[in-house]
Structures are given as structure tokens and as C-alpha cells.
Amino acid sequence: IGKKLYLGMDFGTSGARYSLIDGEGTIHAEGKREYPLYMPINLVKHAFKRDEIVLFTRKKEEKMDWIQSWKDTLFLLLDDVPISLREVVASIAIDGTSATTIIIDSRSEEPLSRAFLYNESCPDALPLVKSIAPAKHTVCSGSSTLCKLVSWWNSYPSSKESAVLLHQADWLLWLLHGKLGVSDYNNALKVGYDPEMDSYPPWLLSQPYSHLLPSVQDPGTKIGCMKEDIRTQFGYPKDCLICTGTTDSIAAFLAARATQPGKAVTSLGSTLAIKLLSSRRVEDARFGVYSHRLDDKWLVGGASNTGGAVLRHLFTDEQLEKLSEQINPFETSPLDYYPLQAVGERFPVADPKMEPRLHPRPESDVEYLHGILESIARIEAKGYKLLKDLGATPVEEVITSGGGSKNQKWIKIRERVLGLPVCKADQTEAAYGAALLAMKGACENATSD
Ligand code: ADP
């Protein structure tokens, strides 16, 4: 085979996937694995006592040996790639959950703590972090990578000179390339990296733990070749490049291939999340709006609490399909709702006390659903308007992912309400976005050599 292939892996919240693509973006192989659930040995012994089982279930997430589980999953995925295709894999990139943190010892190469998960909070570190960081900075949240680092630093009893902080994706990539302490500016945002200055800020560099911070590259940059022992064990080629990755939500955005400013991706899952590629950086903590850097552009995001969760509460997916068929999407619905699962909204209206509004309910379920879908479309339109008002590039085209994206009638309603072309994304898997980063790394390497 003369063709080169690019391998992307996504380590998401519930499992890991891989996607193997060629230079045109065609998928040659893909697959997924659930994370194996490992209890540390001392807990296995205890778990046979009844109250320990309860304790274990409650504390399961924290006590799980995630580090071993992710490592095993990485090698299972490498082994899932069809043998005949492995020899033409030119490069590999990996995305992981944002703010999932691992601290390891650079001498022994062993973890110095268990993994801190993306959603885990370290409130003990918050006062200190708030005292050093600028007000409302991304790191001023208990679950930020910096809070995890500070919490570990203040509680770890032994020598910390040779410790290195890695994000989940950095750590998995390191297992493949072996150069310690490399990250990308998407993963490093929540530890405090400034993607605009392209460096860690002085207030962070002056801290006693600053030597733990990894060096930072653009996502999709060549780090090195795959370690020889791994390459020969699995049959990957000698020059197989390992490239920096990104976070799982950015990888999912990349998958949709919205590459020009003004292009956006609306995710219609349980909630409504919008991401717009912009020439300008936009931040507003009131609305939870912030920007990730993507090369010379910015990925501006906002997330509303409205979305499919409300629909699922009212209708089954089957009912949603049947009722939607009967909607005339070119007709304006007079019903004005604000569908929410619980009290409170942040974007595009910052109001922690906002009440869900789903009344009056008409007799016809078709009319009711039409009203809800149209109301969510109005919230989406308001979201894009807010990003524009905050200074982002105006939206020109909307690509859609998530469970709601298969609803053609909703797409027509949204085209009318947004006044823009709307389409369903061809690719939405984060692993596909990671494969595009691998391709970027291999192509840049080819032109620079
Ligand atoms: P999650 O954010 O949980 O990953 P998904 O992307 O899987 O969500 O989307 C699930 C949501 O899609 C559900 O809340 C469901 O109500 C909604 N959904 C499923 N089918 C349809 C449909 N035909 N039209 C509109 N929404 C739908």
C-alpha cells in the first residue's frame, strides 16, 4: 500500500476510541474500548465485607486505578488497529478529558499520586490559587488543573524536585514517545498557560511548583518517533511520529472540519453547546464564555442548560421522530418557551434563578414539540448573537452534532430562525479530530524536512 494513514485516539469520559484515516479524511478503521475497572489490591480484599462494598461503590471513581486502566486501554487500541494497516501509520495523536491530571516522578517514571479526574474538585487549593491568579481566570475553579497541582503540592510529604505534571493526553502520548514533560496549549489552558502570549504567565512561573509545568506546543506538533520496543511489539513503522494532542471537546470540534472563521458547531445533546471559530479572542466569565486557541484563530464557546434532556423527559426518541415528521418547519410557532431541566441558566442569559418555561401546553403534541424545538432554536440564535456582541466573528454557517442533529425538521426550523445554512456534521467523533491532528503533525514534518 502506498497510502499513508493517520491514527487518532480519544480518551473520553466513559471509554476510548480510535480512528484511522487517510490524507483525504476517509476512515480506514475505527473501534472502541470501555475502560477496564480496576480496584487497587487493598480494596479488593475489603470489598467482600458488606459496608466496605457500599463505601467502595460511593468512592469508586476516586479509588479506581485509572492510570493502569488508561494504559491498558492504550495498548489494546494499538492492538485493535488491523495488522495490515499498522505499517502505513505515519503518525498518532491523542485527545483526553480536559483537566485530568497525572503527576509522575521523572527519575522512576512512576506516578506520584493517583490520577485527578477532570470533574474532581480540590476546594482546599482554591483560596491560594485565587490569591495568585488574576480575578475570574480559568484556573479559579476547584476542578482546574492548577487547583489539582496546588492541592497535591501542599499535601505530598516527600521530595518533589523531580515531579512532572502531565495531562491525561500528554501522559498517554509520553508512554508512546518517551520524552517527558510535553503538552499542548489546549490542555495547558486550565493549568494557567497563556495561549495569547504563548507562555506561562509570570505569576505562575514565580510559584515554588513551577518546575512541574510541562513545555507547551501547538496541538498536532511532532514530538518524536514511537518508542522502539512498542513499535516492534505491535508492528508500527520505524518513522511513526507521535504528535501533541488536545482536549476531547476540541477534538470533537475539529472532527466537524469547521476551519474558517464564522463557521460554528452546535452540539444538540442533553444540553446545547455552541462553538464558533473566530479571528478574535472573546472571554466573559458572567456567561461562561471563553476561547481556546486554534493556530492563529480562536475557538469561542458557550453552553446553555437547554437542550435534549428536556425532550427526553417529555417524549421517547421514537415519539420525537414520529411527531417531528408532522411538523411544518416553514411555519413560525407562536409558542415561546424556555426549556430547562432545572432552575438556572448561564448562557446566553446569565440568570441562576431562571425558571423553566414550558407552558401553555397545547392539546396537539405536534404543536407542543414544534414550539419546544423552535424555542431552543431561538436560544441558539441568541447565543450566536451574544458571541458577536462580545466581539467574535459573526457566524456564517452552522454544523450540528449530537442526538438532535439527526432531526431534519429541526434543521429546517433552525435555518429559518438563525437565517443561516445549517447542516449535520459528517464526522463528530473526537478520535477523528485527533486523527486530523496526527495528519497535521505528519504533514508539517514532511514540509519542514
Ligand atoms: P449527550 O449529550 O447525553 O451525549 P446525545 O448527543 O446522545 O446526548 O443526544 C441525546 C439527546 O438527543 C436526547 O436528550 C434526546 O432527547 C435527543 N434526541 C434524540 N432523538 C431526537 C430527535 N429525533 N429529535 C430531537 N432530539 C432528539
XYZ file of C-alpha atoms and ligand atoms in Angstrom:
476
model
C 0.000 0.000 0.000
C 1.419 3.381 -0.956
C -1.049 5.324 1.164
C -0.119 6.919 4.474
C -2.609 6.691 7.334
C -3.057 8.814 10.450
C -4.189 7.429 13.807
C -6.244 9.417 16.308
C -7.276 8.219 19.754
C -9.869 9.750 22.045
C -9.813 9.069 25.779
C -13.267 10.331 26.767
C -15.250 10.172 29.974
C -16.695 6.690 29.502
C -14.312 4.934 27.113
C -11.692 5.257 24.419
C -11.951 5.161 20.632
C -9.583 5.154 17.717
C -9.995 6.361 14.151
C -7.571 5.649 11.324
C -7.864 7.990 8.337
C -6.043 8.755 5.086
C -4.975 12.147 3.711
C -8.438 12.732 2.233
C -10.107 12.092 5.576
C -11.587 8.714 4.637
C -11.835 6.319 7.568
C -9.975 3.023 7.064
C -10.623 1.549 10.503
C -12.197 2.573 13.790
C -13.078 0.978 17.088
C -13.703 1.485 20.762
C -12.939 0.059 24.187
C -14.537 0.520 27.561
C -12.092 1.235 30.374
C -11.403 -1.893 32.416
C -12.417 -1.303 36.043
C -9.522 -1.984 38.374
C -9.727 -1.741 42.110
C -6.429 -1.285 43.871
C -5.418 -4.563 45.572
C -6.077 -3.396 49.156
C -9.670 -2.576 48.218
C -10.307 -5.928 46.565
C -9.634 -7.570 49.934
C -12.012 -5.236 51.735
C -14.768 -5.255 49.152
C -16.017 -8.588 50.424
C -17.184 -7.018 53.660
C -20.627 -5.546 53.259
C -20.188 -1.942 54.400
C -16.926 -1.763 52.538
C -18.845 -2.561 49.351
C -21.115 0.421 49.935
C -18.110 2.577 50.674
C -16.402 1.257 47.589
C -19.336 1.992 45.299
C -19.595 5.532 46.564
C -15.890 6.152 46.401
C -15.352 4.054 43.310
C -14.435 6.864 40.945
C -11.792 8.233 43.263
C -10.324 4.919 44.301
C -10.184 3.397 40.823
C -6.762 2.703 39.422
C -7.373 4.844 36.342
C -3.711 5.133 35.434
C -3.405 1.392 34.821
C -6.807 1.275 33.150
C -5.942 4.007 30.604
C -2.533 2.493 29.935
C -4.013 -0.928 29.221
C -6.680 0.653 27.008
C -3.998 2.484 25.014
C -2.222 -0.767 24.191
C -5.499 -2.572 23.484
C -6.350 0.124 20.924
C -2.883 -0.096 19.332
C -3.557 -3.799 19.019
C -7.104 -3.278 17.664
C -5.783 -1.460 14.582
C -5.812 -4.052 11.765
C -2.310 -5.541 11.433
C -2.145 -4.957 7.676
C -2.698 -1.202 8.162
C -0.252 -0.632 11.029
C 2.809 -0.489 8.783
C 1.475 2.599 6.948
C 0.559 4.602 10.076
C 2.568 7.803 9.606
C 1.591 9.482 12.885
C -0.503 9.266 16.055
C -2.203 11.941 18.205
C -4.377 11.548 21.315
C -7.025 13.710 22.999
C -8.040 13.380 26.644
C -10.549 14.862 29.063
C -9.663 18.421 29.991
C -8.085 18.944 33.450
C -7.470 15.240 34.051
C -4.074 15.339 35.722
C -1.260 12.902 36.485
C 1.904 13.761 38.414
C 4.868 11.485 37.866
C 8.460 11.225 39.021
C 10.853 11.898 36.174
C 13.521 9.597 37.617
C 11.489 6.500 38.419
C 8.833 7.358 35.782
C 6.237 6.201 38.337
C 3.086 8.181 39.256
C 3.423 10.150 42.498
C -0.324 10.086 43.129
C -3.476 8.624 41.716
C -4.953 10.415 38.675
C -7.037 13.527 39.372
C -10.168 13.244 37.231
C -11.499 16.058 35.015
C -14.534 16.736 37.227
C -12.822 16.307 40.576
C -12.707 19.395 42.746
C -9.867 20.473 45.025
C -11.522 23.284 47.006
C -8.659 23.230 49.529
C -6.416 24.818 46.886
C -8.880 27.459 45.736
C -8.035 30.273 48.201
C -4.348 30.043 47.328
C -4.988 29.866 43.576
C -7.335 32.856 43.784
C -4.686 34.819 45.648
C -2.088 34.406 42.875
C -4.172 34.377 39.651
C -5.949 37.358 38.052
C -9.638 37.644 39.030
C -12.002 35.311 37.136
C -9.120 33.447 35.482
C -9.980 29.921 34.216
C -7.784 28.426 36.956
C -10.074 29.927 39.646
C -12.333 26.895 39.693
C -11.887 23.985 42.107
C -11.597 21.487 39.263
C -8.903 23.374 37.327
C -5.594 21.628 36.740
C -3.839 24.307 38.782
C -6.013 23.615 41.847
C -5.158 19.924 41.489
C -1.448 20.760 41.280
C -1.533 23.066 44.303
C -3.570 20.577 46.335
C -1.029 17.835 45.565
C 1.943 20.122 46.239
C 0.617 21.057 49.672
C -0.143 17.504 50.771
C 2.644 15.399 49.239
C 5.077 14.564 52.019
C 8.265 13.550 50.175
C 10.719 15.152 47.783
C 9.087 16.914 44.862
C 12.144 18.056 42.882
C 11.810 15.570 40.064
C 7.999 15.678 39.774
C 6.382 16.455 36.405
C 2.755 17.344 35.727
C 1.086 15.799 32.700
C -2.461 15.962 31.406
C -4.126 12.674 30.529
C -3.350 13.059 26.790
C 0.270 14.147 27.469
C 0.802 11.135 29.691
C -0.619 8.635 27.171
C 1.473 10.191 24.389
C 4.540 10.060 26.639
C 4.059 6.289 27.004
C 4.478 6.171 23.218
C 7.340 8.677 22.632
C 9.206 8.699 25.951
C 10.110 12.424 26.143
C 8.955 13.699 29.494
C 7.072 16.958 30.054
C 5.386 17.867 26.752
C 1.849 19.259 26.464
C -0.281 21.383 24.101
C -1.848 24.803 24.697
C -5.422 23.462 24.774
C -4.741 21.021 27.590
C -2.480 23.535 29.359
C -5.140 26.304 29.470
C -6.573 25.124 32.798
C -3.176 24.947 34.481
C -2.751 28.643 33.616
C -0.869 28.693 30.290
C -1.468 31.920 28.367
C -2.141 30.960 24.734
C -2.010 34.579 23.574
C 1.472 35.299 25.000
C 2.434 31.726 24.238
C 4.000 31.212 27.651
C 3.186 30.603 31.288
C 2.425 33.949 32.949
C 4.922 35.445 35.449
C 2.509 34.983 38.402
C 2.621 31.222 37.737
C 6.342 30.943 36.945
C 7.208 32.530 40.292
C 5.491 29.730 42.250
C 7.583 27.048 44.003
C 5.934 24.291 41.915
C 6.546 25.920 38.521
C 9.222 23.335 37.674
C 6.428 20.755 37.342
C 4.805 22.564 34.407
C 5.214 20.806 31.048
C 6.560 22.556 27.961
C 3.802 23.561 25.560
C 3.453 23.031 21.787
C 0.735 23.666 19.204
C -1.757 20.765 19.070
C -0.668 18.451 16.246
C 3.097 19.056 16.543
C 5.620 16.258 16.098
C 7.215 15.274 19.440
C 9.273 12.292 18.328
C 9.082 8.772 16.965
C 7.309 5.876 18.608
C 9.497 4.060 21.160
C 11.260 1.150 19.543
C 10.057 -1.562 21.929
C 6.401 -0.586 21.388
C 6.819 -0.172 17.642
C 8.362 -3.620 17.198
C 5.906 -5.268 19.590
C 2.871 -4.023 17.631
C 4.323 -3.685 14.137
C 4.198 0.085 13.623
C 6.758 1.592 11.203
C 10.142 2.953 12.210
C 9.313 6.577 11.414
C 5.844 6.564 13.051
C 5.526 10.068 14.559
C 3.869 10.848 17.877
C 2.217 14.300 17.890
C 0.754 16.553 20.567
C -2.993 16.257 21.085
C -5.776 18.384 22.539
C -8.830 18.086 24.815
C -11.772 15.827 23.968
C -14.245 18.638 23.276
C -11.828 20.464 20.969
C -11.086 17.204 19.145
C -14.846 16.774 18.603
C -14.993 20.290 17.141
C -12.028 19.551 14.854
C -13.828 16.429 13.586
C -16.551 18.610 12.025
C -13.831 20.371 9.982
C -15.125 23.903 10.523
C -11.854 25.552 9.534
C -12.818 29.137 8.573
C -13.722 31.975 10.969
C -17.522 32.275 11.021
C -18.074 28.541 10.908
C -19.627 27.062 14.026
C -20.656 23.756 15.538
C -23.817 23.486 17.635
C -23.965 20.343 19.727
C -27.563 19.304 20.436
C -27.125 16.638 23.091
C -28.554 16.686 26.609
C -27.572 20.356 26.630
C -26.974 22.922 23.895
C -23.333 23.862 23.367
C -22.072 26.209 20.689
C -18.532 26.630 19.434
C -17.593 29.311 16.923
C -14.304 29.754 15.087
C -13.373 33.419 15.415
C -10.498 35.683 14.416
C -10.801 37.402 17.779
C -10.498 36.038 21.298
C -13.601 36.524 23.449
C -13.993 35.941 27.182
C -16.846 36.750 29.565
C -16.984 34.923 32.865
C -20.582 36.090 33.511
C -21.823 33.913 30.654
C -19.148 31.237 30.995
C -17.793 32.254 27.575
C -14.120 31.605 26.903
C -11.794 30.951 23.998
C -9.337 28.225 23.190
C -6.557 28.958 20.735
C -6.520 27.067 17.434
C -3.416 28.041 15.438
C -3.986 31.713 14.516
C -7.704 31.627 15.373
C -9.859 31.269 18.467
C -12.499 28.739 19.312
C -15.164 30.610 21.271
C -17.600 28.531 23.270
C -20.758 28.872 25.309
C -23.091 26.287 26.810
C -26.790 26.633 27.644
C -28.705 24.395 30.028
C -31.492 23.971 27.498
C -31.366 21.009 25.120
C -32.369 17.419 24.579
C -32.632 16.444 28.248
C -35.988 18.250 28.397
C -37.160 16.474 25.230
C -36.171 13.101 26.625
C -38.188 13.896 29.725
C -41.330 14.529 27.664
C -41.010 12.126 24.704
C -39.247 8.919 23.758
C -36.816 9.112 20.843
C -39.384 7.189 18.771
C -42.122 9.704 19.583
C -39.716 12.520 18.743
C -39.260 11.063 15.263
C -42.974 10.430 14.629
C -44.100 13.842 15.895
C -41.321 15.683 14.076
C -42.435 14.181 10.760
C -45.728 16.069 11.099
C -44.173 19.477 11.811
C -44.246 22.116 9.081
C -40.842 23.741 9.648
C -41.595 26.735 7.409
C -44.373 27.884 9.732
C -43.466 30.049 12.739
C -44.545 28.597 16.077
C -46.249 31.200 18.291
C -45.238 29.285 21.441
C -42.456 30.896 23.431
C -40.779 28.524 25.890
C -37.524 28.338 27.787
C -36.990 24.592 28.155
C -34.785 23.778 31.164
C -34.372 20.653 33.274
C -33.801 22.654 36.447
C -33.807 26.258 37.638
C -30.952 28.398 36.368
C -29.273 29.440 33.146
C -25.863 30.900 32.330
C -25.651 31.318 28.557
C -26.970 33.213 26.599
C -28.764 34.677 29.623
C -26.912 34.741 32.929
C -29.671 34.109 35.475
C -29.134 31.489 38.172
C -32.802 31.874 39.152
C -34.367 31.433 35.723
C -37.400 29.147 35.891
C -38.095 26.562 33.168
C -40.942 27.764 30.920
C -42.886 25.039 29.096
C -46.445 26.356 29.331
C -49.079 26.718 27.984
C -49.080 23.180 26.615
C -51.314 22.928 23.502
C -53.514 19.872 23.000
C -51.575 18.769 19.987
C -48.220 17.139 20.766
C -47.019 18.095 17.300
C -47.614 21.767 18.097
C -46.018 21.330 21.516
C -42.860 19.776 20.090
C -42.761 22.400 17.324
C -42.877 25.103 19.998
C -40.078 23.497 22.017
C -37.794 22.916 19.021
C -38.365 26.460 17.814
C -37.766 27.916 21.289
C -34.452 26.043 21.556
C -33.553 27.381 18.087
C -34.262 30.932 19.343
C -31.937 30.338 22.307
C -29.281 29.067 19.883
C -29.702 32.222 17.750
C -29.442 34.380 20.855
C -26.234 32.540 21.777
C -24.584 33.337 18.453
C -25.801 36.942 18.703
C -24.217 37.250 22.162
C -20.863 35.944 20.889
C -20.994 38.531 18.101
C -21.867 41.299 20.585
C -18.904 40.229 22.730
C -16.648 40.727 19.702
C -16.408 37.341 17.983
C -16.512 36.859 14.203
C -20.210 36.727 13.169
C -21.466 33.212 12.468
C -21.982 32.331 8.791
C -22.659 28.625 8.796
C -23.715 26.151 11.462
C -22.746 22.489 11.534
C -24.590 20.274 14.020
C -23.633 17.272 16.117
C -25.295 15.343 18.954
C -28.543 13.387 19.258
C -30.672 16.285 17.966
C -28.656 16.648 14.745
C -30.487 13.812 13.010
C -33.786 15.724 13.154
C -34.197 17.173 9.619
C -37.274 19.212 10.555
C -35.352 20.836 13.406
C -32.543 21.695 10.964
C -35.116 23.448 8.729
C -36.615 25.308 11.711
C -33.129 26.398 12.796
C -32.234 27.587 9.278
C -35.297 29.839 9.351
C -34.737 31.122 12.909
C -30.961 31.597 12.540
C -31.221 32.883 8.961
C -28.174 30.746 8.113
C -27.320 27.494 6.376
C -27.407 24.601 8.867
C -26.185 21.081 8.181
C -25.438 17.870 10.035
C -21.753 17.133 10.631
C -20.275 14.249 8.625
C -17.864 13.386 11.426
C -18.394 14.033 15.103
C -16.083 11.580 16.877
C -13.278 13.191 18.847
C -10.997 10.333 17.693
C -11.475 11.585 14.134
C -10.415 15.085 15.222
C -7.331 13.605 16.908
C -6.510 11.775 13.654
C -6.664 15.137 11.836
C -4.096 16.459 14.350
C -1.875 13.451 13.644
C -2.172 14.274 9.935
C -1.243 17.905 10.618
C 1.859 16.828 12.557
C 2.999 14.444 9.829
C 2.420 16.952 7.019
C 4.221 19.797 8.805
C 7.084 17.432 9.455
C 7.212 16.494 5.765
C 7.391 20.146 4.624
C 9.979 21.163 7.244
C 12.366 18.271 6.490
P -25.496 13.504 25.358
O -25.277 14.983 25.494
O -26.158 12.925 26.559
O -24.315 12.742 24.854
P -26.696 12.839 22.753
O -25.817 13.600 21.841
O -26.604 11.350 22.761
O -26.637 13.394 24.238
O -28.215 13.238 22.406
C -29.275 12.761 23.162
C -30.407 13.740 23.109
O -30.910 13.806 21.769
C -31.555 13.295 23.984
O -31.726 14.228 25.014
C -32.756 13.208 23.050
O -33.898 13.812 23.626
C -32.299 13.953 21.820
N -32.885 13.365 20.606
C -32.881 12.084 20.216
N -33.544 11.918 19.061
C -34.003 13.136 18.707
C -34.769 13.649 17.608
N -35.195 12.861 16.636
N -35.021 14.977 17.590
C -34.586 15.788 18.561
N -33.863 15.370 19.606
C -33.573 14.071 19.684
